Tab-separated table of C-alpha atoms and ligand atoms in Angstrom:
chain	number	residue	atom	x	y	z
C	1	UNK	CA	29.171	-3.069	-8.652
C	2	UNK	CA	28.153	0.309	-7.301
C	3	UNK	CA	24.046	-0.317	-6.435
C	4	UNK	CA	21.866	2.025	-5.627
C	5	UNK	CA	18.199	1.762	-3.002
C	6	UNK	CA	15.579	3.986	-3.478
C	7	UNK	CA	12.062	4.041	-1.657
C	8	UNK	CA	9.674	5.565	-3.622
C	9	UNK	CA	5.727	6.427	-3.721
C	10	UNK	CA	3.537	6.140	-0.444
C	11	UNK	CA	5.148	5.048	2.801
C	12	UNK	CA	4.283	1.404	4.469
C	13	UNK	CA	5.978	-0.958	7.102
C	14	UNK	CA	8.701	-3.394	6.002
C	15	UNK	CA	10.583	-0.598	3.544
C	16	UNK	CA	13.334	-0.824	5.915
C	17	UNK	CA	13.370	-4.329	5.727
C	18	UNK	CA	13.541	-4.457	2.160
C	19	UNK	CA	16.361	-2.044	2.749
C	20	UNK	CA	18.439	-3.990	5.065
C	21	UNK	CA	18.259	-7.340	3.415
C	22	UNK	CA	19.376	-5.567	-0.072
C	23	UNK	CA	22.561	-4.256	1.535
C	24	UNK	CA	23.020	-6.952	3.743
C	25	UNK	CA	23.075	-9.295	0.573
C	26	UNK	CA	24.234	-7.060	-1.940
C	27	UNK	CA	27.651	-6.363	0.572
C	28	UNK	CA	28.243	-9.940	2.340
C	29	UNK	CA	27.509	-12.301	-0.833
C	30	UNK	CA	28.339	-10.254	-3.679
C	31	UNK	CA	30.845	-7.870	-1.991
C	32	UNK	CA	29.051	-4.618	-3.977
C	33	UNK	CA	29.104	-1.134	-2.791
C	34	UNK	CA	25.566	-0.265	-1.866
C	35	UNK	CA	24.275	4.002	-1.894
C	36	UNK	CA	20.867	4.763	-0.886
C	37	UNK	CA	19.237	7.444	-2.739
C	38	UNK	CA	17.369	9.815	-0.557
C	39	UNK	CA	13.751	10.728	-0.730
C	40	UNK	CA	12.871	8.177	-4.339
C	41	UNK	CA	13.626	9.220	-7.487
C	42	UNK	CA	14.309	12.703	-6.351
C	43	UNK	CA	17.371	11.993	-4.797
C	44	UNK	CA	18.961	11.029	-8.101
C	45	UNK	CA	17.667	14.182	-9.672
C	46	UNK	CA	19.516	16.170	-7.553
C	47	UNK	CA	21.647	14.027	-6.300
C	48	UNK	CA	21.340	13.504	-2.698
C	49	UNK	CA	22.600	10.052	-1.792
C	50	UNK	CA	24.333	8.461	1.073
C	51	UNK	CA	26.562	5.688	1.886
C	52	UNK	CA	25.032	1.892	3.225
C	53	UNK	CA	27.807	0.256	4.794
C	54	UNK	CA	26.155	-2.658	6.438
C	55	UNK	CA	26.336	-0.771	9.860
C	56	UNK	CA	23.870	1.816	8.190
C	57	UNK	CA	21.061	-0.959	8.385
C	58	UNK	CA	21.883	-2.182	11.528
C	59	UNK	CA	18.854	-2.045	14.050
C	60	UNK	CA	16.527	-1.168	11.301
C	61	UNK	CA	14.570	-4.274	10.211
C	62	UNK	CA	11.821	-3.648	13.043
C	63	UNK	CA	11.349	0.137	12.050
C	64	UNK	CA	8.522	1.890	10.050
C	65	UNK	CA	8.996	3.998	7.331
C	66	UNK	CA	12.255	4.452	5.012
C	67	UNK	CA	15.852	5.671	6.269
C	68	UNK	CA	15.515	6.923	3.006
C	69	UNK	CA	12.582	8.867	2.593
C	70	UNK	CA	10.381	8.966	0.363
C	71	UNK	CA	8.193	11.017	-2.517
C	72	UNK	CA	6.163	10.753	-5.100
C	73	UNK	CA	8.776	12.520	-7.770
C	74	UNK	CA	8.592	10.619	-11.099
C	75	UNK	CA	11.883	10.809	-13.064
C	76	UNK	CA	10.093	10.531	-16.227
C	77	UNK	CA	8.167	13.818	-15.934
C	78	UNK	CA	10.397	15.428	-18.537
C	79	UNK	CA	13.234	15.422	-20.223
C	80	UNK	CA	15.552	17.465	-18.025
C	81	UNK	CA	14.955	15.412	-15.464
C	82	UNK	CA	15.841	12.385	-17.025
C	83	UNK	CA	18.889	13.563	-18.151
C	84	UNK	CA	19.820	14.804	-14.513
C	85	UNK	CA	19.232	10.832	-13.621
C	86	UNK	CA	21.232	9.806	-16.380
C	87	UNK	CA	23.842	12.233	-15.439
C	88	UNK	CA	24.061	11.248	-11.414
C	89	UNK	CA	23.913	7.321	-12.326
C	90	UNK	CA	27.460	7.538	-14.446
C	91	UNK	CA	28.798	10.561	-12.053
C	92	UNK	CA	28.344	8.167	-9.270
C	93	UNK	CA	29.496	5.332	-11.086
C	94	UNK	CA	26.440	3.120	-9.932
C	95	UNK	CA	25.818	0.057	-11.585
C	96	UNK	CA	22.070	-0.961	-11.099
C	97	UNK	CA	19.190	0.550	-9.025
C	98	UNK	CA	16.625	-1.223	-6.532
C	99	UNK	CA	13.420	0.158	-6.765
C	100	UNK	CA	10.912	0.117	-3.858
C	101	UNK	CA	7.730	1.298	-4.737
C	102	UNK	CA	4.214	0.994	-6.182
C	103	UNK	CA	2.625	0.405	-9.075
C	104	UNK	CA	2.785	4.107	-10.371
C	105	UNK	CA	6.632	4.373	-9.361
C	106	UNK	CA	7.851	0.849	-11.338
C	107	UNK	CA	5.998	2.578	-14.089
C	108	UNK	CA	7.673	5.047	-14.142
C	109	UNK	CA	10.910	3.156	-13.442
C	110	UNK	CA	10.443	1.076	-16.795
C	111	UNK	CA	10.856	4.929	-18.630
C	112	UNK	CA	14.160	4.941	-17.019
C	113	UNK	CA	14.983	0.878	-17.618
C	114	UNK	CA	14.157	1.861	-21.496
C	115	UNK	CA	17.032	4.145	-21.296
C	116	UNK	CA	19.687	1.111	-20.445
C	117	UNK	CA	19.710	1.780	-16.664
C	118	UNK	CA	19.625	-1.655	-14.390
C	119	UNK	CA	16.553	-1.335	-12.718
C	120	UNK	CA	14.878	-4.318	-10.174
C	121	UNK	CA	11.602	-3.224	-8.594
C	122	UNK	CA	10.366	-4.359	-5.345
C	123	UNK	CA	6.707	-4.032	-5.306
C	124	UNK	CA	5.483	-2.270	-2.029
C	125	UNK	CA	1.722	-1.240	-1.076
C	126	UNK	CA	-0.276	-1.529	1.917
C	127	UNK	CA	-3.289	-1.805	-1.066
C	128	UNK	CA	-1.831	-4.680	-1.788
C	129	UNK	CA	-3.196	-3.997	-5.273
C	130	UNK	CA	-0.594	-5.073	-7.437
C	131	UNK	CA	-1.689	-7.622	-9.664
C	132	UNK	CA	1.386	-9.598	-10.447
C	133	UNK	CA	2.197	-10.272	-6.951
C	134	UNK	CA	0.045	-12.352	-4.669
C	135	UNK	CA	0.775	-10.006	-1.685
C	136	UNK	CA	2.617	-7.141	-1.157
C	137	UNK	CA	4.631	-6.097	2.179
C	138	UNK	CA	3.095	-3.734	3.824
C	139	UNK	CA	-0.387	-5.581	3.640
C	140	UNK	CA	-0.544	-7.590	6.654
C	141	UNK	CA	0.461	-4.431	8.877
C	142	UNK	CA	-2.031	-2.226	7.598
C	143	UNK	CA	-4.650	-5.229	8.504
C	144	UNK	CA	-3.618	-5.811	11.626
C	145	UNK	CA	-3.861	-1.825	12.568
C	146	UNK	CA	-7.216	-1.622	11.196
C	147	UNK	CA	-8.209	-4.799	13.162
C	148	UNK	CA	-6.699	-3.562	16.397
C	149	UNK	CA	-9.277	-0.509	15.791
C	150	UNK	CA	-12.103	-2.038	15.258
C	151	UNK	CA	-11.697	-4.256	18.050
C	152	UNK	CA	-11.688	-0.630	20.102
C	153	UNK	CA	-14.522	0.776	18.046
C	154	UNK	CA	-16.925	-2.141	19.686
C	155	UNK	CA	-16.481	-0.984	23.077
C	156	UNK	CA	-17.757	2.532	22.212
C	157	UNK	CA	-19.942	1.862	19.546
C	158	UNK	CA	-21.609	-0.969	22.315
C	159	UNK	CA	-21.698	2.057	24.960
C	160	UNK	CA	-23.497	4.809	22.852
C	161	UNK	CA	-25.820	2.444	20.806
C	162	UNK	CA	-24.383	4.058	17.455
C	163	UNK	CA	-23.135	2.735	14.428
C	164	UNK	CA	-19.742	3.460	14.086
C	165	UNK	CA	-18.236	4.053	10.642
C	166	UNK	CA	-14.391	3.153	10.019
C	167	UNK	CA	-12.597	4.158	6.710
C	168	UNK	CA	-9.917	2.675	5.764
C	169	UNK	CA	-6.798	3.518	2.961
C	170	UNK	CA	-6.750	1.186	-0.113
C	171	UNK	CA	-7.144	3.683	-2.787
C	172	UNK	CA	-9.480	1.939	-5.832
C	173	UNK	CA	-9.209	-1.668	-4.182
C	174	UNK	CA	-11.166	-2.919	-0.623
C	175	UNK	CA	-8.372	-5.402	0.189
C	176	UNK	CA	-7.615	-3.526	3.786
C	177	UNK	CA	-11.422	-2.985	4.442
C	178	UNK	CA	-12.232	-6.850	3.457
C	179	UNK	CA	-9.459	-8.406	5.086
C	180	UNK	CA	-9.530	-5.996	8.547
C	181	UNK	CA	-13.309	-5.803	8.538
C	182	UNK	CA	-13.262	-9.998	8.606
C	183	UNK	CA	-10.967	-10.314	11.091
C	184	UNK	CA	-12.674	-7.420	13.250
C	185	UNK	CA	-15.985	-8.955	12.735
C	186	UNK	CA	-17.391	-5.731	11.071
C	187	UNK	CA	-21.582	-5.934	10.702
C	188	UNK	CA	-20.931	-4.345	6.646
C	189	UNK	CA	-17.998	-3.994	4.603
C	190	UNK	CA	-18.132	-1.411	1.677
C	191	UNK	CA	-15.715	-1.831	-1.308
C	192	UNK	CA	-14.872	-0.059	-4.569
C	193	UNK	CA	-15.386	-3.776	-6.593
C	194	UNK	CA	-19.090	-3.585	-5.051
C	195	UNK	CA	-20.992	-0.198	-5.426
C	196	UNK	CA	-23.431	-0.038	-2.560
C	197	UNK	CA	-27.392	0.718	-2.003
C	198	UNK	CA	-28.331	3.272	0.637
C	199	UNK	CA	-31.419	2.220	0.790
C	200	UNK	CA	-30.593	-1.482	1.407
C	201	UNK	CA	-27.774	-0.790	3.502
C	202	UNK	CA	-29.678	1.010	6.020
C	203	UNK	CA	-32.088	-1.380	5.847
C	204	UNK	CA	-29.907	-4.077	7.006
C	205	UNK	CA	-29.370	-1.555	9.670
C	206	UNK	CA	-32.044	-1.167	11.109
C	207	UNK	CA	-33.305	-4.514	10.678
C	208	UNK	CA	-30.068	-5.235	13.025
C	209	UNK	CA	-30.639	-2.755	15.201
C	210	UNK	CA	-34.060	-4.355	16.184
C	211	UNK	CA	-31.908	-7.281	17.950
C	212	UNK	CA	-28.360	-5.258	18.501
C	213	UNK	CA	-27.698	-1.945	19.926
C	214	UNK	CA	-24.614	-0.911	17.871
C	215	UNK	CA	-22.874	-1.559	14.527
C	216	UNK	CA	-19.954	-1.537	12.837
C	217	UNK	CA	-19.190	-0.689	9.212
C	218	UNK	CA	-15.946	-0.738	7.409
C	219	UNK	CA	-15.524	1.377	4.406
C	220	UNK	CA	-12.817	1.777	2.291
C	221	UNK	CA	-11.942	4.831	0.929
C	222	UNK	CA	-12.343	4.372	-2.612
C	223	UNK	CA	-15.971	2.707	-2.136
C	224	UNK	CA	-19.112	4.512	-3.722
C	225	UNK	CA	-22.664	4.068	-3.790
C	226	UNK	CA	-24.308	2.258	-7.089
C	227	UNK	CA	-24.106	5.367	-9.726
C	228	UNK	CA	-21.917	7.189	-8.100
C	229	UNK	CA	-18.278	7.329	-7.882
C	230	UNK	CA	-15.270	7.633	-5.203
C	231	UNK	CA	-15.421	10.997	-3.341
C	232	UNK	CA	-12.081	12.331	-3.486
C	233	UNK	CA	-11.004	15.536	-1.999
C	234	UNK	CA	-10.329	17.521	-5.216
C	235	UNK	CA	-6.385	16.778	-5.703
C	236	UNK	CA	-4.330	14.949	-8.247
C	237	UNK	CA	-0.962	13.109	-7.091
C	238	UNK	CA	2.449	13.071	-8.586
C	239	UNK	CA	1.175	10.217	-11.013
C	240	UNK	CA	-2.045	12.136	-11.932
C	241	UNK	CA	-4.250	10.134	-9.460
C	242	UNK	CA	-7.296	11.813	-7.527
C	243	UNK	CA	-6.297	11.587	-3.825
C	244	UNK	CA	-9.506	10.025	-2.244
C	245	UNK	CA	-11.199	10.094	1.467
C	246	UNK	CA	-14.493	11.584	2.523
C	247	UNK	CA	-17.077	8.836	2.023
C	248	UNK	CA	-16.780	7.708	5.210
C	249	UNK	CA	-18.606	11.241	6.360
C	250	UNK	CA	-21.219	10.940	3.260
C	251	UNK	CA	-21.992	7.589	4.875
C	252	UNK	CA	-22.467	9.087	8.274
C	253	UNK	CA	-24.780	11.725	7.231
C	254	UNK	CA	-27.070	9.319	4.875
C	255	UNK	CA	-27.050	6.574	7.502
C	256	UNK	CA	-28.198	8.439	10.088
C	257	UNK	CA	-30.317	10.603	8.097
C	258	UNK	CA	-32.497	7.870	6.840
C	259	UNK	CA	-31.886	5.513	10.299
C	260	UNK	CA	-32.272	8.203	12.742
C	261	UNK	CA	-29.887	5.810	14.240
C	262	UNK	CA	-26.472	7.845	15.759
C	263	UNK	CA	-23.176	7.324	13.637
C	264	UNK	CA	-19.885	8.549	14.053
C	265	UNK	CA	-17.201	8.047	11.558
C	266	UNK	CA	-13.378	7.305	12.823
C	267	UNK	CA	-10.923	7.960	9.511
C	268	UNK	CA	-7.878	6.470	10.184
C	269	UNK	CA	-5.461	7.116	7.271
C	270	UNK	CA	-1.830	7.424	7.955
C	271	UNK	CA	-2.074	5.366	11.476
C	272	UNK	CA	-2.429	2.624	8.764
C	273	UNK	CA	0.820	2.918	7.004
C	274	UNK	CA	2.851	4.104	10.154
C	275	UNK	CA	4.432	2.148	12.838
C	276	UNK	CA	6.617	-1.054	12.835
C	277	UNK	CA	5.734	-4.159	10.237
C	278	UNK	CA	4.176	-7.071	11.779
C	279	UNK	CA	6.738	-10.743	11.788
C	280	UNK	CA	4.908	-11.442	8.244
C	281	UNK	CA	5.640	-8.084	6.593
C	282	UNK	CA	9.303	-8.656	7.954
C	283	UNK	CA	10.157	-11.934	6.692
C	284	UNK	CA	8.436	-11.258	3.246
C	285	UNK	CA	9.923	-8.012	3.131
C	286	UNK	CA	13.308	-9.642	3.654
C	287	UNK	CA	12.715	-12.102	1.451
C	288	UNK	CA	12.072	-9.177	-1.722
C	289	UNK	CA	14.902	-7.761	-0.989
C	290	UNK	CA	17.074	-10.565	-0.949
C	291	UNK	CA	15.451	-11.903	-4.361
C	292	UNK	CA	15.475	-8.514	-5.959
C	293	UNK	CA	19.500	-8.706	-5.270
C	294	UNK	CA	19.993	-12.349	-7.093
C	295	UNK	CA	17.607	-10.818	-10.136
C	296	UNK	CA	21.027	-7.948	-10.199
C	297	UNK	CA	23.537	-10.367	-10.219
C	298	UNK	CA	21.480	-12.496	-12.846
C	299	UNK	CA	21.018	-9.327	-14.454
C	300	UNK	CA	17.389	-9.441	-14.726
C	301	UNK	CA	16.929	-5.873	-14.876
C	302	UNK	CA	13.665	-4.090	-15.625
C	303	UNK	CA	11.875	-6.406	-13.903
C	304	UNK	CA	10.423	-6.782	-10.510
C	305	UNK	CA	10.068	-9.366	-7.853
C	306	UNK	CA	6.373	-11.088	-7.511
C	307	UNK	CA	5.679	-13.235	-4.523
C	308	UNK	CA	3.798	-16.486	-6.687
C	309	UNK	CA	2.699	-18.885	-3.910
C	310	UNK	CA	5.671	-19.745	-2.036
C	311	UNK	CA	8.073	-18.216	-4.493
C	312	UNK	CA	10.101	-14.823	-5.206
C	313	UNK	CA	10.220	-14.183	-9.070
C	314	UNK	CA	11.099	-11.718	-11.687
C	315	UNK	CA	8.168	-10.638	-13.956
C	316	UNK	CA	9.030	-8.000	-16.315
C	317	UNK	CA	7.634	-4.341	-15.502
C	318	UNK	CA	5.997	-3.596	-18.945
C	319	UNK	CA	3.740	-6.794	-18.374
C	320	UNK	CA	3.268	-6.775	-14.378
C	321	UNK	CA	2.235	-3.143	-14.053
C	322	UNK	CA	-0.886	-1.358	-14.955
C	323	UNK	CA	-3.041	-3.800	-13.422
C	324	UNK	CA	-5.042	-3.412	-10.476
C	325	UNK	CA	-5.901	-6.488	-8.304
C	326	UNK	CA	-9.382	-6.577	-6.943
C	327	UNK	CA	-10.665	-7.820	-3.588
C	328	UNK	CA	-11.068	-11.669	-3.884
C	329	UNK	CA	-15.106	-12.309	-4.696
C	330	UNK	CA	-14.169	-15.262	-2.751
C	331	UNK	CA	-13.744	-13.913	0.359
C	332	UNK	CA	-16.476	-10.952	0.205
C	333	UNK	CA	-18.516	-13.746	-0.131
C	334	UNK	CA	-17.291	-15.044	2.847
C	335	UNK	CA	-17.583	-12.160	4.977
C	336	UNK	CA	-21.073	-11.232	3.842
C	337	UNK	CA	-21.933	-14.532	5.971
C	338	UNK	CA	-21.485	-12.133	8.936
C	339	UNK	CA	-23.138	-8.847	7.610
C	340	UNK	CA	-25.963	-7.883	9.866
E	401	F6P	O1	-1.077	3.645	-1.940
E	401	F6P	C1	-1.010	3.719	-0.551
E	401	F6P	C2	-1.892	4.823	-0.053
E	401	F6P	O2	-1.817	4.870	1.336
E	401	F6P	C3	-3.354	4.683	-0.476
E	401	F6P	O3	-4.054	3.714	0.275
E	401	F6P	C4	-3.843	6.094	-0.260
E	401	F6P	O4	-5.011	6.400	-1.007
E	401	F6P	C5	-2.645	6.904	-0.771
E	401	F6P	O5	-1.491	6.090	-0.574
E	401	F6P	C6	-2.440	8.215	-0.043
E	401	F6P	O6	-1.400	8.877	-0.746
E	401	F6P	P1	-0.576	10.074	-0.076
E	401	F6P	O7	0.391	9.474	0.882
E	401	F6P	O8	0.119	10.728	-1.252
E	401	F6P	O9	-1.576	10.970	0.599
């Protein structure tokens, strides 16, 4: 069989792992012919595709990013382009597609699965908010980033007696600002799943700042006070969503507004999906891709792989998608222990 790799949606550490293991397995076990389609979706619109001989993914398990490239294009935005799809999978003669991507993009992929093509998804977020899958790659590298800067944020936030404000990616869940901000011993951790209260937040402040000189608060991006809702910065993706980021500067002003206590806000968006994966993201990463090839030669297509405690296994896309996994209570509850 002729199979086809695409990377679609938002970029994250461990694609290229994903990538690797698929042709690696794909060629050496099942002796298939493996194409990777440039730039998602797109690249079977118009048709921009290139060879993966195993030499082709040579050297790149430790890289960030795709080979590939990457967009948000959704082949099921209308009918032309669907048939352009159709028209490139039986021009190129290929057999069954792997799909890397989020939630929005396996969505979309099940449109195309409808239409009889071999699809296998490979879930991939740094949000990690995927709720069929216990984790997704991607995670664990965006964690440790946001970790590593915190741990740097101390030593000037300890210097100039401010509170310093870090926002994080995550879109609608807190999973990178929960995880990061516990393991960077963060003073408050603001997630969507728990709407803040100014007025009790900079309490806690300043109650802190009676004993301590400095803070540190972690805010993800899609976090909003009670009331309110996420501040986004007025623009709709490819799969309609509003493209968030700005509370961390609302905080600022507020905070230090009704503290009088200095605070400076550090947002570090695409430093966390850039750079190489971490040994976790690799050998999970790995391990999708060489699960989402057995799921092809089982031919359990429109599905996609789910990491379910210690195992790799195919739920279908219609039931796995569409639902959001929130921060674990558990573990907010955890790191509140260390708020203040
Ligand atoms: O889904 C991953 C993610 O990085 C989100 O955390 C973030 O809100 C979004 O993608 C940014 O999307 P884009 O790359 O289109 O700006």
């Amino acid at each position: 069989m002729r199979l086809a790799i695409l990377t679609s949606g938002g970029d994250c550490p461990g694609l290229n792992a994903v990538i690797r293991a698929v042709v690696r397995t794909a060629t050496d076990r099942h002796g298939w012919e493996c194409v990777g389609i440039k730039y998602g979706w797109k690249g079977l619109a118009t048709g921009e595709m290139i060879p993966l001989p195993t030499q082709a993914v040579s050297g790149i398990l430790y890289r960030g990013g795709t080979i590939l490239g990457t967009s948000r294009f959704n082949p099921a935005k209308d009918k032309e382009t669907t048939a352009r799809i159709l028209e490139n999978l039986v021009l190129h003669q290929i057999g069954g597609v792997i799909c890397i991507g989020g939630d929005g993009t396996l969505r979309a992929s099940h449109e195309i699965a409808k239409l009889g093509v071999n699809i296998v998804g490979v879930p991939k977020t740094i949000d990690n908010d995927i709720a069929a899958t216990d984790v997704t790659f991607g995670f664990q590298t965006a964690v440790q980033i946001v970790t590593d800067a915190i741990d740097r944020l101390h030593s000037t936030a300890e210097s100039h007696n401010r509170i310093m404000i870090l926002e994080t990616m995550g879109r609608n869940t807190g999973w990178i600002a929960l995880a990061a901000g516990l393991a960077g011993g963060a003073d408050l951790i603001l997630i969507p799943e728990r709407p803040f209260s100014y007025e009790k937040i900079c309490e806690m402040l300043v109650k802190r700042h009676e004993r301590k000189s400095f803070s540190i608060v972690v805010v993800a991006e899609g976090a909003f006070p009670e009331g309110g809702k996420p501040v986004d910065i007025g623009e709709l993706d490819a799969f309609g969503r509003p493209r968030l980021g700005g509370i961390g500067f609302e905080l600022a002003r507020e905070i230090e507004a009704r503290t009088k206590i200095e605070s400076r806000v550090t947002v570090l968006g695409y430093v966390q999906r850039g750079g190489t994966p971490v040994a976790y993201d690799r050998i999970l990463a790995t391990r999708f891709g060489v699960a989402a090839v057995e799921a092809a030669y089982n031919r359990q297509f429109d599905c996609f792989i789910a990491l379910k405690g210690e195992d790799l296994v195919p739920v279908p896309i219609a039931d796995g998608t569409g639902k959001t996994k929130t921060a674990d209570e558990k573990l907010f509850e955890v790191a509140k222990l260390f708020f203040g």
